[in-house]
Amino acid sequence: MTQYAGSLYIVSAPSGAGKSSLVKALLAQDTGIGLSISHTTRAPRPGEEDGREYHFVSTETFLAMKADNGFLEHAHVHGNWYGTSKAWVASQMQQDRDVLLEIDWQGAKQVMSLVPEGVSIFILPPSMDELERRLRGRGTDSEEVIARRLDAAGQELAQAPGYDYLILNDDFKIALEELKCVVTASRCRFAQQRARHKQQFSNFNI
Ligand code: ADP
Ligand code: 5GP
């Protein structure tokens, strides 16, 4: 298999744990990472824009892409379809760029088996009460959506042991520091360094 210099990060968390906030803060400080914009059949929330948070598509369009083998992974989450464009991830990896996927555990499992060198990170909230507070505090979802997401949180949390890294998002600054450390450590893996510095490594015969 081709060895790329870039790393593929897979980030999951129960809804409301702070995953999008952490990823947004990471990307603001690290321009070397490209965030995959997923396709979804979910309706945009107030303030969300097509092509920025998601590619918002109809179920018909999503299922046509799925039938066309256009997704690296896909899953039905909280009543909607979500999927990662295979072509976009491949193009970024071929350019040796780091890529980050913000996806649920079902999609993460698919990517972990397809890309074993991917780096999986699970974000944990400090407690269920705090998770609920954050979901309500975000102010973007109806009571029905919040209840559905809290219901699903247990199942999502049960998947945490399958991930490479665990970040407890209690104090945001500490969690962000830890996330940045994971990124730095991933870039220092032997295979990534060798792909990045081909000439030096071949000079050393390693
Ligand atoms: P997710 O992407 O996991 O669904 P968000 O990033 O949307 O979660 O965060 C949910 C809410 O919790 C947002 O209002 C966000 O500002 C808040 N939040 C995120 N991290 C923390 C934290 N460490 N402490 C307190 N509030 C947080
Ligand atoms: P939200 O609707 O809150 O943006 O996302 C709901 C859930 O769907 C989150 O767990 C999020 O990580 C997940 N998700 C977003 N995009 C994708 C994707 O492309 N694939 C999969 N499997 N899950 C996704």
JSON list of C-alpha atoms and ligand atoms in Angstrom, two decimals, residues 11-16 19-20 36-40 42-43 45 48 53-54 56 62 71 73-78 80-85 101-111 135 138 140-141 145 149 156, ligand 2:
[
{"chain": "A", "resi": 11, "resn": "VAL", "atom": "CA", "xyz": [-12.76, 11.98, 15.59]},
{"chain": "A", "resi": 12, "resn": "SER", "atom": "CA", "xyz": [-15.95, 10.73, 17.26]},
{"chain": "A", "resi": 13, "resn": "ALA", "atom": "CA", "xyz": [-17.97, 11.68, 20.32]},
{"chain": "A", "resi": 14, "resn": "PRO", "atom": "CA", "xyz": [-21.54, 11.62, 21.54]},
{"chain": "A", "resi": 15, "resn": "SER", "atom": "CA", "xyz": [-23.43, 14.63, 20.22]},
{"chain": "A", "resi": 16, "resn": "GLY", "atom": "CA", "xyz": [-22.80, 17.65, 22.46]},
{"chain": "A", "resi": 19, "resn": "LYS", "atom": "CA", "xyz": [-16.19, 17.63, 19.11]},
{"chain": "A", "resi": 20, "resn": "SER", "atom": "CA", "xyz": [-16.98, 20.35, 16.55]},
{"chain": "A", "resi": 36, "resn": "SER", "atom": "CA", "xyz": [-13.68, 16.53, 5.35]},
{"chain": "A", "resi": 37, "resn": "ILE", "atom": "CA", "xyz": [-17.07, 18.09, 4.62]},
{"chain": "A", "resi": 38, "resn": "SER", "atom": "CA", "xyz": [-19.55, 15.24, 4.86]},
{"chain": "A", "resi": 39, "resn": "HIS", "atom": "CA", "xyz": [-22.70, 14.75, 2.85]},
{"chain": "A", "resi": 40, "resn": "THR", "atom": "CA", "xyz": [-25.87, 14.55, 4.90]},
{"chain": "A", "resi": 42, "resn": "ARG", "atom": "CA", "xyz": [-30.10, 16.27, 7.73]},
{"chain": "A", "resi": 43, "resn": "ALA", "atom": "CA", "xyz": [-31.65, 19.74, 7.36]},
{"chain": "A", "resi": 45, "resn": "ARG", "atom": "CA", "xyz": [-29.34, 24.24, 11.44]},
{"chain": "A", "resi": 48, "resn": "GLU", "atom": "CA", "xyz": [-25.15, 26.42, 8.76]},
{"chain": "A", "resi": 53, "resn": "GLU", "atom": "CA", "xyz": [-20.55, 22.53, 7.64]},
{"chain": "A", "resi": 54, "resn": "TYR", "atom": "CA", "xyz": [-21.96, 19.86, 5.29]},
{"chain": "A", "resi": 56, "resn": "PHE", "atom": "CA", "xyz": [-26.76, 19.12, 2.42]},
{"chain": "A", "resi": 62, "resn": "PHE", "atom": "CA", "xyz": [-27.32, 10.52, -1.09]},
{"chain": "A", "resi": 71, "resn": "PHE", "atom": "CA", "xyz": [-18.44, 7.12, 0.04]},
{"chain": "A", "resi": 73, "resn": "GLU", "atom": "CA", "xyz": [-17.85, 5.32, 4.79]},
{"chain": "A", "resi": 74, "resn": "HIS", "atom": "CA", "xyz": [-21.47, 6.11, 5.48]},
{"chain": "A", "resi": 75, "resn": "ALA", "atom": "CA", "xyz": [-23.96, 5.60, 8.27]},
{"chain": "A", "resi": 76, "resn": "HIS", "atom": "CA", "xyz": [-27.51, 6.32, 9.34]},
{"chain": "A", "resi": 77, "resn": "VAL", "atom": "CA", "xyz": [-27.18, 8.48, 12.48]},
{"chain": "A", "resi": 78, "resn": "HIS", "atom": "CA", "xyz": [-29.99, 10.01, 14.58]},
{"chain": "A", "resi": 80, "resn": "ASN", "atom": "CA", "xyz": [-30.35, 10.90, 8.89]},
{"chain": "A", "resi": 81, "resn": "TRP", "atom": "CA", "xyz": [-27.73, 9.69, 6.41]},
{"chain": "A", "resi": 82, "resn": "TYR", "atom": "CA", "xyz": [-24.15, 10.90, 6.66]},
{"chain": "A", "resi": 83, "resn": "GLY", "atom": "CA", "xyz": [-21.18, 9.99, 4.47]},
{"chain": "A", "resi": 84, "resn": "THR", "atom": "CA", "xyz": [-17.57, 10.88, 3.65]},
{"chain": "A", "resi": 85, "resn": "SER", "atom": "CA", "xyz": [-16.58, 11.50, 0.04]},
{"chain": "A", "resi": 101, "resn": "LEU", "atom": "CA", "xyz": [-13.01, 13.11, 9.66]},
{"chain": "A", "resi": 102, "resn": "GLU", "atom": "CA", "xyz": [-15.63, 14.07, 12.23]},
{"chain": "A", "resi": 103, "resn": "ILE", "atom": "CA", "xyz": [-17.81, 10.98, 12.06]},
{"chain": "A", "resi": 104, "resn": "ASP", "atom": "CA", "xyz": [-19.86, 8.65, 14.25]},
{"chain": "A", "resi": 105, "resn": "TRP", "atom": "CA", "xyz": [-18.66, 5.27, 15.59]},
{"chain": "A", "resi": 106, "resn": "GLN", "atom": "CA", "xyz": [-20.23, 3.25, 12.79]},
{"chain": "A", "resi": 107, "resn": "GLY", "atom": "CA", "xyz": [-18.35, 5.22, 10.15]},
{"chain": "A", "resi": 108, "resn": "ALA", "atom": "CA", "xyz": [-15.20, 5.22, 12.30]},
{"chain": "A", "resi": 109, "resn": "LYS", "atom": "CA", "xyz": [-15.25, 1.42, 12.41]},
{"chain": "A", "resi": 110, "resn": "GLN", "atom": "CA", "xyz": [-15.47, 1.27, 8.63]},
{"chain": "A", "resi": 111, "resn": "VAL", "atom": "CA", "xyz": [-12.53, 3.68, 8.19]},
{"chain": "A", "resi": 135, "resn": "LEU", "atom": "CA", "xyz": [-26.74, 19.99, 24.13]},
{"chain": "A", "resi": 138, "resn": "ARG", "atom": "CA", "xyz": [-26.02, 24.99, 22.19]},
{"chain": "A", "resi": 140, "resn": "THR", "atom": "CA", "xyz": [-29.70, 24.58, 18.01]},
{"chain": "A", "resi": 141, "resn": "ASP", "atom": "CA", "xyz": [-31.88, 21.51, 18.47]},
{"chain": "A", "resi": 145, "resn": "VAL", "atom": "CA", "xyz": [-33.76, 15.96, 18.70]},
{"chain": "A", "resi": 149, "resn": "ARG", "atom": "CA", "xyz": [-29.24, 12.33, 20.87]},
{"chain": "A", "resi": 156, "resn": "GLU", "atom": "CA", "xyz": [-21.74, 5.95, 21.23]},
{"chain": "B", "resi": 2, "resn": "5GP", "atom": "P1", "xyz": [-24.65, 16.53, 13.57]},
{"chain": "B", "resi": 2, "resn": "5GP", "atom": "O1", "xyz": [-25.99, 16.29, 12.96]},
{"chain": "B", "resi": 2, "resn": "5GP", "atom": "O2", "xyz": [-24.73, 16.91, 15.03]},
{"chain": "B", "resi": 2, "resn": "5GP", "atom": "O3", "xyz": [-23.81, 17.48, 12.78]},
{"chain": "B", "resi": 2, "resn": "5GP", "atom": "O4", "xyz": [-23.89, 15.12, 13.54]},
{"chain": "B", "resi": 2, "resn": "5GP", "atom": "C1", "xyz": [-24.50, 13.99, 14.09]},
{"chain": "B", "resi": 2, "resn": "5GP", "atom": "C2", "xyz": [-23.54, 12.83, 14.11]},
{"chain": "B", "resi": 2, "resn": "5GP", "atom": "O5", "xyz": [-23.20, 12.44, 12.78]},
{"chain": "B", "resi": 2, "resn": "5GP", "atom": "C3", "xyz": [-22.21, 13.14, 14.80]},
{"chain": "B", "resi": 2, "resn": "5GP", "atom": "O6", "xyz": [-21.86, 12.00, 15.60]},
{"chain": "B", "resi": 2, "resn": "5GP", "atom": "C4", "xyz": [-21.25, 13.29, 13.66]},
{"chain": "B", "resi": 2, "resn": "5GP", "atom": "O7", "xyz": [-19.93, 12.98, 14.01]},
{"chain": "B", "resi": 2, "resn": "5GP", "atom": "C5", "xyz": [-21.80, 12.27, 12.69]},
{"chain": "B", "resi": 2, "resn": "5GP", "atom": "N1", "xyz": [-21.33, 12.50, 11.32]},
{"chain": "B", "resi": 2, "resn": "5GP", "atom": "C6", "xyz": [-21.13, 13.68, 10.68]},
{"chain": "B", "resi": 2, "resn": "5GP", "atom": "N2", "xyz": [-20.66, 13.46, 9.44]},
{"chain": "B", "resi": 2, "resn": "5GP", "atom": "C7", "xyz": [-20.55, 12.12, 9.29]},
{"chain": "B", "resi": 2, "resn": "5GP", "atom": "C8", "xyz": [-20.10, 11.27, 8.24]},
{"chain": "B", "resi": 2, "resn": "5GP", "atom": "O8", "xyz": [-19.70, 11.68, 7.17]},
{"chain": "B", "resi": 2, "resn": "5GP", "atom": "N3", "xyz": [-20.15, 9.93, 8.48]},
{"chain": "B", "resi": 2, "resn": "5GP", "atom": "C9", "xyz": [-20.58, 9.39, 9.65]},
{"chain": "B", "resi": 2, "resn": "5GP", "atom": "N4", "xyz": [-20.55, 8.07, 9.78]},
{"chain": "B", "resi": 2, "resn": "5GP", "atom": "N5", "xyz": [-21.00, 10.16, 10.67]},
{"chain": "B", "resi": 2, "resn": "5GP", "atom": "C10", "xyz": [-20.98, 11.50, 10.50]}
]
